[in-house]
Coordinates of C-alpha atoms in Angstrom, one line a residue:
M1 CA -64.5 27.3 16.8
D2 CA -66.4 25.3 14.2
R3 CA -69.7 27.1 14.3
C4 CA -70.8 30.6 14.9
P5 CA -72.8 30.4 18.2
C6 CA -74.9 33.4 17.2
R7 CA -76.2 31.9 13.9
G8 CA -76.3 34.6 11.3
C9 CA -74.2 37.5 12.6
G10 CA -71.7 37.3 9.8
A11 CA -69.1 35.8 12.0
G12 CA -66.8 33.1 10.6
I13 CA -65.0 29.9 11.1
M14 CA -61.3 29.3 10.7
P15 CA -60.1 25.7 10.3
L16 CA -56.4 25.8 9.4
A17 CA -54.4 23.5 7.1
P18 CA -51.9 23.9 4.3
I19 CA -53.7 24.2 0.9
A20 CA -52.2 20.9 -0.3
Q21 CA -53.6 19.1 2.7
M22 CA -57.0 20.7 3.3
D23 CA -59.9 18.4 2.4
L24 CA -62.6 19.9 0.1
E25 CA -65.3 19.4 2.7
T26 CA -63.5 21.7 5.1
F27 CA -62.8 24.2 2.4
D28 CA -66.4 24.2 1.3
R29 CA -67.6 24.6 4.9
I30 CA -65.3 27.7 5.3
Q31 CA -66.7 29.2 2.2
R32 CA -70.3 28.4 3.0
V33 CA -70.1 30.0 6.5
N34 CA -67.7 33.0 5.7
V35 CA -68.7 33.9 2.2
R36 CA -72.3 32.7 1.8
G37 CA -73.1 33.9 5.4
T38 CA -71.9 37.4 4.6
F39 CA -73.6 37.3 1.2
V40 CA -77.0 36.4 2.8
I41 CA -76.6 39.1 5.5
D42 CA -75.5 41.7 2.9
Q43 CA -78.4 40.8 0.6
L44 CA -81.0 41.2 3.5
A45 CA -79.3 44.4 4.7
A46 CA -79.2 46.0 1.2
R47 CA -83.0 45.4 0.9
Q48 CA -83.8 46.8 4.4
V49 CA -81.2 49.4 5.4
R50 CA -82.5 52.9 5.5
N51 CA -81.0 55.6 3.3
G52 CA -78.0 57.1 5.1
G53 CA -77.3 53.7 6.8
A54 CA -74.2 51.6 7.0
I55 CA -73.4 48.0 6.3
I56 CA -70.2 46.7 7.8
N57 CA -68.6 43.4 7.0
F58 CA -65.7 41.6 8.7
S59 CA -62.6 40.4 6.9
T60 CA -59.1 39.8 8.4
T61 CA -55.6 41.1 8.3
I62 CA -54.6 37.6 7.2
T63 CA -55.5 38.6 3.6
R64 CA -52.4 40.8 3.8
L65 CA -50.2 38.7 5.9
Q66 CA -50.7 35.6 3.8
A67 CA -49.5 33.2 6.5
P68 CA -49.2 29.5 5.8
T69 CA -52.2 27.3 6.7
Y70 CA -54.6 30.3 6.3
G71 CA -55.2 29.9 2.6
A72 CA -58.9 28.8 2.7
Y73 CA -59.8 31.3 5.4
A74 CA -57.9 34.2 3.6
A75 CA -59.7 33.3 0.4
S76 CA -63.1 33.5 2.1
K77 CA -62.3 36.9 3.6
G78 CA -60.9 38.2 0.3
A79 CA -64.3 37.4 -1.1
V80 CA -65.9 39.4 1.7
E81 CA -63.7 42.4 0.8
A82 CA -64.7 42.1 -2.9
M83 CA -68.4 41.9 -2.0
S84 CA -68.2 44.9 0.2
L85 CA -66.8 47.1 -2.5
I86 CA -69.2 45.9 -5.1
L87 CA -72.2 46.3 -2.8
A88 CA -71.1 49.9 -2.0
R89 CA -71.2 50.6 -5.8
E90 CA -74.5 48.8 -6.2
L91 CA -76.1 51.0 -3.5
R92 CA -75.1 54.2 -5.4
G93 CA -77.6 57.0 -4.8
R94 CA -78.9 55.7 -1.5
D95 CA -76.3 57.3 0.8
V96 CA -75.5 53.9 2.3
T97 CA -71.9 53.1 3.1
V98 CA -70.5 49.6 2.8
N99 CA -67.1 48.8 4.3
A100 CA -65.2 45.9 5.8
V101 CA -63.2 45.9 9.0
A102 CA -60.1 43.6 8.8
P103 CA -59.0 42.9 12.4
G104 CA -55.5 41.7 13.2
P105 CA -54.9 39.2 16.0
T106 CA -57.6 39.9 18.5
A107 CA -58.1 38.4 22.0
T108 CA -61.2 36.3 21.2
P109 CA -61.9 32.6 21.7
L110 CA -61.5 32.1 17.9
F111 CA -58.0 33.5 18.1
F112 CA -56.9 31.6 21.2
E113 CA -58.2 28.2 20.0
G114 CA -55.4 25.7 19.5
K115 CA -52.5 28.1 20.2
S116 CA -49.9 27.7 22.9
Q117 CA -49.1 30.7 25.2
E118 CA -45.7 30.9 23.5
A119 CA -47.4 31.3 20.1
I120 CA -49.9 33.8 21.4
D121 CA -47.0 35.9 23.0
H122 CA -45.0 35.7 19.7
I123 CA -48.0 36.8 17.6
A124 CA -48.7 39.7 20.0
S125 CA -45.1 40.9 19.7
L126 CA -45.2 41.2 15.9
N127 CA -47.1 44.5 15.7
P128 CA -45.6 47.8 16.7
M129 CA -48.0 48.1 19.7
E130 CA -46.7 44.7 21.0
R131 CA -50.1 43.4 22.1
L132 CA -53.1 41.6 20.8
G133 CA -56.1 43.7 19.8
T134 CA -59.2 43.7 22.0
P135 CA -62.8 43.4 21.0
A136 CA -63.1 47.1 22.1
D137 CA -60.4 48.1 19.6
I138 CA -62.4 46.5 16.8
A139 CA -65.6 48.0 18.1
E140 CA -64.2 51.5 17.9
V141 CA -63.4 51.2 14.2
T142 CA -66.8 49.6 13.6
A143 CA -68.6 52.4 15.5
F144 CA -66.6 55.0 13.5
L145 CA -67.8 53.4 10.2
A146 CA -71.4 53.2 11.5
G147 CA -71.4 56.8 12.7
P148 CA -69.1 59.7 11.8
G149 CA -67.2 57.9 9.1
R150 CA -69.8 58.8 6.4
W151 CA -67.2 59.6 3.7
V152 CA -65.5 56.2 4.0
N153 CA -67.2 53.9 1.5
G154 CA -66.2 50.7 -0.3
Q155 CA -63.1 50.3 1.8
T156 CA -61.4 47.7 3.9
I157 CA -60.0 49.2 7.2
Y158 CA -57.2 47.2 8.7
A159 CA -57.4 47.4 12.5
N160 CA -54.3 45.5 13.5
G161 CA -52.0 47.7 15.5
G162 CA -49.7 48.2 12.5
A163 CA -49.1 44.5 11.8
A164 CA -49.4 44.8 8.1

């Protein structure tokens, strides 16, 4: 997926290539969408969120797995994790939480793109639950952070079935 179809939701793009072979235009596009996009959304949210609200960003378990060809994508999501912690600290005194959810392999069009069924099955078998995550799995973690998880702040929550 080269573009986020929703334009401005904080979703990302994930072109893959070894660091030594990725062209700078692709690298810059990944950073522009994944980092700048999150920055703009966070900036607007910080200005408008009510006291007691929650801001939730999205990272990826790839920042821990550090798989080959994911360097530019992992770098962009590492930046999202850093921004989340810093924004949580900047919003001190407002009772606003800022966290990041880092999904593992999740059954979405972005995950399936360009992968053979054999590769998908292999990736699904790597975590102790032996399956891909579902959007509902990620939604549960997100809902927790948006609701009852009021004491969780400035954290990255890895929702990956135990993969890392």
